[in-house]
Amino acid sequence: MPELKIGLPKGSLQESTFALLRAAGWDFTVSSRSYYPTVNDPELKAMLARPQEMSRYVERGVMDVAVTGLDWTLENDSDVEVIAKLVYAKATRSPVRWVLAVPEDSAIKSAKDLEGKVISTEVVNLVKKYLAGHGVNARVEFSHGATEVKVPYLADAIVDVTETGSSLRANRLRIVDTVAESVTAVVANRAALADPWKKAKMDALVLMLQGALSAKEKVLLKLNAPRKNLDAIVGILPSLHSPTVNDLSDKEWTAVETIVDSGVTRTLIPQLKGLGAEGILELGVNKIIP
Amino acid sequence: MPELKIGLPKGSLQESTFALLRAAGWDFTVSSRSYYPTVNDPELKAMLARPQEMSRYVERGVMDVAVTGLDWTLENDSDVEVIAKLVYAKATRSPVRWVLAVPEDSAIKSAKDLEGKVISTEVVNLVKKYLAGHGVNARVEFSHGATEVKVPYLADAIVDVTETGSSLRANRLRIVDTVAESVTAVVANRAALADPWKKAKMDALVLMLQGALSAKEKVLLKLNAPRKNLDAIVGILPSLHSPTVNDLSDKEWTAVETIVDSGVTRTLIPQLKGLGAEGILELGVNKIIP
Amino acid sequence: MPELKIGLPKGSLQESTFALLRAAGWDFTVSSRSYYPTVNDPELKAMLARPQEMSRYVERGVMDVAVTGLDWTLENDSDVEVIAKLVYAKATRSPVRWVLAVPEDSAIKSAKDLEGKVISTEVVNLVKKYLAGHGVNARVEFSHGATEVKVPYLADAIVDVTETGSSLRANRLRIVDTVAESVTAVVANRAALADPWKKAKMDALVLMLQGALSAKEKVLLKLNAPRKNLDAIVGILPSLHSPTVNDLSDKEWTAVETIVDSGVTRTLIPQLKGLGAEGILELGVNKIIP
Amino acid sequence: MPELKIGLPKGSLQESTFALLRAAGWDFTVSSRSYYPTVNDPELKAMLARPQEMSRYVERGVMDVAVTGLDWTLENDSDVEVIAKLVYAKATRSPVRWVLAVPEDSAIKSAKDLEGKVISTEVVNLVKKYLAGHGVNARVEFSHGATEVKVPYLADAIVDVTETGSSLRANRLRIVDTVAESVTAVVANRAALADPWKKAKMDALVLMLQGALSAKEKVLLKLNAPRKNLDAIVGILPSLHSPTVNDLSDKEWTAVETIVDSGVTRTLIPQLKGLGAEGILELGVNKIIP
Amino acid sequence: MPELKIGLPKGSLQESTFALLRAAGWDFTVSSRSYYPTVNDPELKAMLARPQEMSRYVERGVMDVAVTGLDWTLENDSDVEVIAKLVYAKATRSPVRWVLAVPEDSAIKSAKDLEGKVISTEVVNLVKKYLAGHGVNARVEFSHGATEVKVPYLADAIVDVTETGSSLRANRLRIVDTVAESVTAVVANRAALADPWKKAKMDALVLMLQGALSAKEKVLLKLNAPRKNLDAIVGILPSLHSPTVNDLSDKEWTAVETIVDSGVTRTLIPQLKGLGAEGILELGVNKIIP
Amino acid sequence: MPELKIGLPKGSLQESTFALLRAAGWDFTVSSRSYYPTVNDPELKAMLARPQEMSRYVERGVMDVAVTGLDWTLENDSDVEVIAKLVYAKATRSPVRWVLAVPEDSAIKSAKDLEGKVISTEVVNLVKKYLAGHGVNARVEFSHGATEVKVPYLADAIVDVTETGSSLRANRLRIVDTVAESVTAVVANRAALADPWKKAKMDALVLMLQGALSAKEKVLLKLNAPRKNLDAIVGILPSLHSPTVNDLSDKEWTAVETIVDSGVTRTLIPQLKGLGAEGILELGVNKIIP
C-alpha cells in the first residue's frame, strides 16, 4: 500500500494542528512521550518534529509533506514547495509576526539605529537578511529562549515572534518594525509532488483542511421569512452563493437557508428580526467546500 | 468610534460568562493576570471586576453595562437598571439562593429563633433587611469567606449562597429559610441607557445573549414521517411554532423539521418511533431567535 | 413515583459514560467525593461503583441496571441479563482485550508453554477457564495492579487488559494470545426486567444511548448537485437510506441531503467535488435513530 | 560480589520508606515509571512491589528481604521471618488498624450482630479468621477499593484500614471493633537468613533503620548550668544515660549535654530556665545508636 | 483536664505558622477541608480562622489565644492583649506594611492629594483613621480582593498590604506612604490571662515560639583555634555570650564553640581561616533560649 | 558601594544552585517571571540567564562572575577564567557527560563509523572538534531539543547530555563514546579578577560554596568510647584530622567527636558498636571549612 509520510509540529502548534486535522477527517493520537502518532488512515505515516527543524526533513525527503511554520522554512532556506497556507495560530486568526523590539525607553527608533548593536533572536538568518536589506551592521546572537527578557542588559534589541504583542507589552518592550510575517503552511518535498499518488493524497488533505478551516468561521442560518419582505431579507444576507429559498405550507412564509460568516450574525440577526424574520436558527458546520 | 464600556465578572462566573458571550458572537480573551479582556468587536471595551463590587462601578458610570449577580446589586443598593436576567449559574440552570443555615442539630427552626444570636454572612445588608422584616434583633458579622464552617463555634447561624445545597449538607448544615434568590443579570447605567447608540448596542447584546442561552436548551429535530401518521406525529410534537413539513419524492413519506426542548427528546423519540417515524436526527443549534 | 436504580462505573470509564449519557439526554453530575450522582430525571436513582464489582450488585438487586464492562460480568460469573453492548472505550472504538503477554524475549510462545508457570492477573477466573480450555496447569496469582511490570521477576506471564497494545509494547511485552474480549455493556437484574415499567424505561435508555453512540460516527451532508450529474452523485453516496433530494429555484440544480459515516467524507467529498457538487456542507448530529 | 535483593513498597508507603532509608544511609532513587530503584550501595538490588503482594515474593525467594506491612504478610499467610517492626506510618507514629465499621446509625453494635450480613473488605482472610473467632457466619466480599463508601447500600459493614479514624468519621461511619493492628515490618526469606553474609547485611540494615527512626524523636540538648543548681538540673533531665557534664572556664558554670525526647522539650525547657540554665540549645540528630 | 483554646490563621500564614509551631514543639495537622487541627498536646484545642476575623473571636472568648496579624487586630479595634510579636512573614523577615499606592503616573504625591478621591482597601477603618490624621476627606470603599488592579479605573488610590513591594511594582504602582505596619502577633483574651493555668501555658508557648524563631537566624560554630591566635579569634566572634573554649590533647590547639547570627558566617569564616582556625563546622540549631 | 554582578543559571540547574548558595549563606529569591533575583547581600547584583549563553555574558563583562556549566563555556569558546568547579548536578554527584549515542541496533560502533552520517546535537562546536580529532567527516545539525528522539529517522546519531544514561536507555539508545564531560563551574570575567575587591568577594563566595558543598557529604559523629578500646576505635575512624577526645567524669569512658563521610556510617557504626561504643550520635552539618 502506498504511504504518505507526514510531519506534524511538536509543541505549541501541536494541539491546534491535531484539532484541525481531526476536523478535516484525520484523527491523530499520540501518547505523551511518543513522536510517532497513530492515525485512522493506513495511507498516512506520521512523525512529530520541532517546527524549527521540519523543513530540513521535508527537503531531505525524510517526510513527504509537513505542517509547519513558514518562518522556519524561510530561516532554514529549505528547498521545498509551499502547497497551502493555513491561518490558525493559537490565540488569534491573524498571521504571527517576527518583530524587532526594544525597551520602551530605548533610543532605537528604526532599523538604522541598530548599527553596532547586539540583537538577540532565534531566527538569526532572517535577521541578518533584514539588516542587510537596511544596510546595517550589527551583532546577531542566537537566543536559546526567553528572548524577550534579554534587553536591555544582555542585548540592545531582540527579534521575537508575537501574535498580539501582549507579551512584549507586559515586558515593557516597544515594537520597532516587523521583520517577517508567518503563517502555518503545508510544505511538500519536490520529489513527492512528482509522484501522482502522493500528489493526489496531498491535494485531498489540503482540500479537507481548508474545508474544515473555512467552517470554523461560518455558520448555517435558517429562518422563516414573510414573503412580502423576502427580497429585503435576501438583500441583506451577505452570502457568496444565493440563499436557498423554499416554500412553506403557509404561503405567506418562506424558508430561507444560507451560509454566512459567524462574525456578522450579531449585527445581521437584529436586522433580520427587524424585517419580520422568525424562527431564526444558527447552526455550526463541520466543513464547507464551496 | 462610539464605545460601550462593559463589566464582566472575575472569578467563578467568569468562565461561563465568557462562554455564553462567545456563543452570542463576542469572543473575549484575557491573559491570566490581566483585568482588561480583548474582544472581537471594536465597539466594546471590557473590564473584569468582582461581582460583589460591579454594580457600584455601573452606578458611578465607570462601566455602561455589566454582567453580574442580582444579589450583589441588591446588597450594594446600587441605583442601576436591570435590563435582562440570565440564568446560567455554574452547576445548574436554577437561580442561586442565599439561605439561612444552621447546624443540623441546632435549636433554631425559623427566623424568630435568631433573636440575640450571631449570624455570619457576606451579604450583611440583605440579612439586616431580612431580620428587620421578621422583627428580629441579631448581630450580623461580615464573613471574609468560608462562611459555612463558622457555625457552631464562631457564629450561631450563617447566610450563605447555594445552588444545590450539597455543600451545606456536606457541612452538616440545615437550611432554615431562603433570604434571597439571585440570577445573573445585565445591569445598565441610567445615563448610558439614555444614549440611543449605547441603548441599541445593549439591546443587540441582550438579544444575542438570550438567543444563545435559549439555544442551549433546544435542539432541531428532523425526521421522515409516514404520511398516514403525519397528524398523529405532528400532534405530539411540543413545538411552539408549527413544524415545517415538506414532501419527499416517495409520496408515502414527508420530511418534518421542528425545534423542541432538548429535555423532552428522551421521551419524545421513543414515541415518534412508535408512530413509524424513521431517520430521526437531532442537531444542536447555536442560537435561536423566536 | 416508580424509580429505576442505575449503576454507573467509577474510574476510567466514568467520564466517557457520563458524556454518552449526556448525549443521550441524561445529565448526571456528581461532586468529586460522592458516589451518588444526581440526574435530570426523577425516575432514575444513580450509584457509582467499581466496574469490577458492578455485576454482583445487579445480581443481588441493589441495582436494577448498570453500565459496566462485560469482562468483569463474566469474571464474576454473575446471573444478570446483558441488554445492550456499547462500544466506546476511552481511546478507540474497538473492544478492549484481555491478553496473555510475556517479555519480548520469553520462551513462552503459546498457552501450552505456560505449564508450571506463574501468571499474574486481575481476572483470575477468566484465566483459570482459559488454562482449563488448553489443558494447562499453572499458578494464577491475583494482581493488585501494575500487572504489566510483574514480568519477568515476579511472574512468568501476565493477563492484562489493553486497547491498542501500546502500553504493553512500551513495557517490552509480547502478546501471546487473547484470553477474552470485552465491551461496555448494559446489564439488567432479571427481576427488574420482569417489571413492565422498568423494562420500558430500560428500553428507552438503550434506544437513546444507541442513538447517541451512532451519531458520533455519522454526519449530515448537504450539497447542491447539478441536475445532470445527480444520478452519478447519488450513486456514490454510501447512505443506508436513499438521500433526500429537493428542487431548487434554479432548475439546473438540486439540493441533496444525506447521512454518511464521518470516516468516509475525506474520500467522498473530493469525489463529489469532482462530479460538480457545490456548497458542500458537513454538519454534526446529536442523535440518529434509523 | 554478594547481593541482597530487597523489596520496597510501591504506593503510599514508598515516600516515607525511601526517606527513612535515606536517613539510615541508603539513598534509593527511582524514575517515575520504573520499578527498579538504584541505590548508593552495590551490595543491594532493589525492587518495588505492592505491599499487598510483597510477602509472597519474599516467601518464594524472589526477594531476600522486604519492607512491607505486617497486615498483608498475615493476610497472605506467608512463611517468612519478621526481623524488625518499624513504626512510621504516614500521618502518625501509631500502628495502623483494620477496623470493623458500620454506618453511624446501624444496628450493628458488635461482631455478634454480623450474622448473615455482607462485609466488604480488602483483607478477606483476616476478616474470615476474625469472624471464625467470634463464631459468626457472614458473607465477606473482596473490595477493589473505596471500601468506606460501600455501606450502607452495597454492604452492611466494612473492614478497612485507618490511622486516625478521621476518614471514617468523614464518611459518617462508626468503628465497632479492631480486627487487626499493623506496623511496617522488615520481613526476611528464611533461606536468606541462613546465609551469614545476607544475615549480617540485614542486621546492619535494621540497626541503621532503628538508629534513624529513633533519631526522629530525640534531640540533643546543650545548656550552661549554674554549678549550684547542677544537681537539680540533672535531676529533671529525663535521659536514659546520665548526661555529659563538662567544666567551663568560669567555675560557677558547667556545660551539660544530653539526649532527650523531642516531645518533652516544650515542658522541660521552661523548667530548666526556671532553675537558672542559660544558653539552652536544641539540636536535631540524624541517628542515635544507644 | 484544663484546655487552652488556640486560634491559628487559615490561608497564607497557615503553613509558616504550623512550621514555626512544629519547630517550637507542637505538631498541628489538619486535613485539607477541616478547620479543627489536631495536635500532639492534649492541653490545646485548636481552631483555624481567617486572620481578618481572628481578634473578634479572641475578644468574645471563643478562643483564649490566637496567632494572627496585628493589622487586623487593629482594624477590628478588638479589646485583646498582645502578648508577643513574631516576625516571620512568608517571603521575608521584615514586618509587612499597608501602603498607600497610586499609578506610577498619578498626580497624587502625598496624603493631602487624596481629598475627594476614591480609595479602595480591605482595611477600611485603618484608612479612615489615617485620613482623619491627615485631615483629609475621601471615599473609602471596601475591596473584596485584587485591590492592586483597582487603580486607575475603579479607584484613584489603594491601600494594600506588601512585604517587598514587588507585586505593586509589577502592577506599575508607586508607594506614596505607609499607613500601618504589621507583624504576626500572639493575642490573648483578657479573661484567659487572668487564669493562672492558662497564663502559664501561654507563657510556655511564647517562650518556645521565640526560642524556635531565634534559632532560625543563628548557627552553632565549632572550630579548632591555634592557642597563639585564640585571643584574636575570640575577639572577632560576635557572640552575645563569651564562647566556650576547651583544651584539646594537642596543647597548641583549643576547641571553640559559639552561637552566631547565620548572616555573618559568610564574612566571619574567611576571617577565622585567615587567623589560622581549622576544622570550622557550622551546625543548625532547633531552638535557642538565651 | 562596590558591587559584584553575578549570573545564575535559569532552568534545570536553578533550584539546586539557589539551594547551594543558600547553604553557603546567600539567600536569592526570584519571583516566577523575573530574571533579576534579590539577595540578602547588598554587594551582589544577580541576573538569571540560560547556561548555554552565560559564558558569553561573562566574557563581555555584562556579568563579573557566573555559575554555569563548563560544557557551554567550552562550546562557546569564551575567553573567561574558571575559578572553581562544583559538582552538584541534579540527580547525582558525578559529572554530566555529553555522549555519542545511536539506536541499540545501529551499525555504528565507534567514531570512525560516523563518516558521511548525520549527527544531531545542541553542542555543534564540541562535536565538530571531536570529529576533527577522529579525522571523520559528518554532517552536524543543531538540535532545538528532544535530541534523543531524532534517531533513527531524523539523524543517524546524536550527541546528548546524560547523568546516568537512564533516559538514553529508555529510548533504546546505545552509548558509543563520551565526547565531553562537564561540571558546574564558577567562571569569572578576566577584568573583574584584576579588581582586588571583586577578587576577594569571589574568593569568599567560592570558599563558602565549597564549605557548603563539602558539608553535604559529611556528618559529625559523637560517641562514648570505653577507654580500654579507645585506640581500636580511633583506629577505624576514617577522619582526615585526628578526632577530638575528651575525658568524661566516669574515667572508664571518653567522649569522641569527629567528622566522617556520610557514606561510611552505615558500615562504620556497626563496627563501632562492636567495639563497645555507646551513645553514638550522628549530626548533620551546614558547612565544613577544613
Tab-separated table of N, CA and C in Angstrom, chain F residues 6-43:
chain	number	residue	atom	x	y	z
F	6	ILE	N	26.616	38.981	39.359
F	6	ILE	CA	26.716	37.517	39.328
F	6	ILE	C	25.597	36.930	38.467
F	7	GLY	N	25.969	36.022	37.586
F	7	GLY	CA	24.997	35.335	36.743
F	7	GLY	C	24.660	33.974	37.302
F	8	LEU	N	23.379	33.662	37.341
F	8	LEU	CA	22.939	32.367	37.868
F	8	LEU	C	22.122	31.652	36.802
F	9	PRO	N	22.177	30.318	36.783
F	9	PRO	CA	21.566	29.582	35.675
F	9	PRO	C	20.055	29.488	35.787
F	10	LYS	N	19.363	29.890	34.752
F	10	LYS	CA	17.922	29.700	34.622
F	10	LYS	C	17.677	28.261	34.184
F	11	GLY	N	16.660	27.636	34.719
F	11	GLY	CA	16.296	26.324	34.203
F	11	GLY	C	16.618	25.199	35.155
F	12	SER	N	17.076	24.086	34.612
F	12	SER	CA	17.153	22.870	35.407
F	12	SER	C	18.182	22.973	36.532
F	13	LEU	N	19.181	23.826	36.388
F	13	LEU	CA	20.175	23.968	37.454
F	13	LEU	C	19.792	25.035	38.473
F	14	GLN	N	18.750	25.803	38.194
F	14	GLN	CA	18.447	26.953	39.041
F	14	GLN	C	18.151	26.571	40.483
F	15	GLU	N	17.283	25.591	40.650
F	15	GLU	CA	16.866	25.248	42.006
F	15	GLU	C	18.045	24.749	42.844
F	16	SER	N	18.860	23.859	42.249
F	16	SER	CA	19.988	23.322	43.017
F	16	SER	C	21.038	24.402	43.272
F	17	THR	N	21.208	25.318	42.320
F	17	THR	CA	22.175	26.400	42.525
F	17	THR	C	21.711	27.327	43.644
F	18	PHE	N	20.446	27.677	43.624
F	18	PHE	CA	19.905	28.526	44.690
F	18	PHE	C	20.051	27.827	46.044
F	19	ALA	N	19.781	26.523	46.077
F	19	ALA	CA	19.872	25.787	47.340
F	19	ALA	C	21.305	25.789	47.847
F	20	LEU	N	22.260	25.594	46.953
F	20	LEU	CA	23.649	25.569	47.391
F	20	LEU	C	24.079	26.959	47.867
F	21	LEU	N	23.681	27.987	47.151
F	21	LEU	CA	24.031	29.345	47.566
F	21	LEU	C	23.398	29.680	48.906
F	22	ARG	N	22.186	29.203	49.125
F	22	ARG	CA	21.533	29.429	50.417
F	22	ARG	C	22.335	28.741	51.523
F	23	ALA	N	22.742	27.511	51.263
F	23	ALA	CA	23.561	26.790	52.237
F	23	ALA	C	24.864	27.529	52.496
F	24	ALA	N	25.370	28.212	51.480
F	24	ALA	CA	26.637	28.919	51.633
F	24	ALA	C	26.462	30.270	52.314
F	25	GLY	N	25.217	30.731	52.465
F	25	GLY	CA	24.990	31.977	53.184
F	25	GLY	C	24.329	33.075	52.372
F	26	TRP	N	24.029	32.791	51.105
F	26	TRP	CA	23.375	33.810	50.284
F	26	TRP	C	21.991	33.324	49.895
F	27	ASP	N	20.995	34.106	50.237
F	27	ASP	CA	19.618	33.678	50.022
F	27	ASP	C	19.026	34.467	48.854
F	28	PHE	N	19.059	33.866	47.662
F	28	PHE	CA	18.494	34.503	46.480
F	28	PHE	C	17.014	34.142	46.366
F	29	THR	N	16.197	35.106	46.047
F	29	THR	CA	14.794	34.791	45.749
F	29	THR	C	14.419	35.521	44.476
F	30	VAL	N	13.544	34.882	43.721
F	30	VAL	CA	13.145	35.492	42.468
F	30	VAL	C	11.691	35.135	42.225
F	31	SER	N	10.903	36.100	41.846
F	31	SER	CA	9.516	35.780	41.526
F	31	SER	C	9.504	35.023	40.205
F	32	SER	N	8.417	34.288	39.975
F	32	SER	CA	8.451	33.264	38.930
F	32	SER	C	8.751	33.820	37.551
F	33	ARG	N	8.422	35.071	37.295
F	33	ARG	CA	8.637	35.569	35.948
F	33	ARG	C	9.817	36.536	35.833
F	34	SER	N	10.469	36.823	36.942
F	34	SER	CA	11.556	37.789	36.888
F	34	SER	C	12.877	37.091	36.564
F	35	TYR	N	13.792	37.842	36.042
F	35	TYR	CA	15.141	37.334	35.776
F	35	TYR	C	16.171	38.022	36.654
F	36	TYR	N	15.711	38.782	37.647
F	36	TYR	CA	16.618	39.537	38.493
F	36	TYR	C	16.362	39.181	39.945
F	37	PRO	N	17.028	38.132	40.449
F	37	PRO	CA	16.806	37.724	41.842
F	37	PRO	C	17.263	38.817	42.808
F	38	THR	N	16.590	38.839	43.956
F	38	THR	CA	17.091	39.675	45.047
F	38	THR	C	17.895	38.774	45.973
F	39	VAL	N	18.785	39.377	46.778
F	39	VAL	CA	19.645	38.573	47.631
F	39	VAL	C	19.962	39.360	48.897
F	40	ASN	N	20.174	38.612	49.982
F	40	ASN	CA	20.448	39.248	51.274
F	40	ASN	C	21.900	39.711	51.376
F	41	ASP	N	22.419	40.343	50.350
F	41	ASP	CA	23.796	40.853	50.369
F	41	ASP	C	23.843	42.032	49.398
F	42	PRO	N	23.922	43.235	49.934
F	42	PRO	CA	23.862	44.414	49.047
F	42	PRO	C	25.054	44.513	48.114
F	43	GLU	N	26.085	43.711	48.331
F	43	GLU	CA	27.254	43.778	47.458
F	43	GLU	C	27.099	42.926	46.200
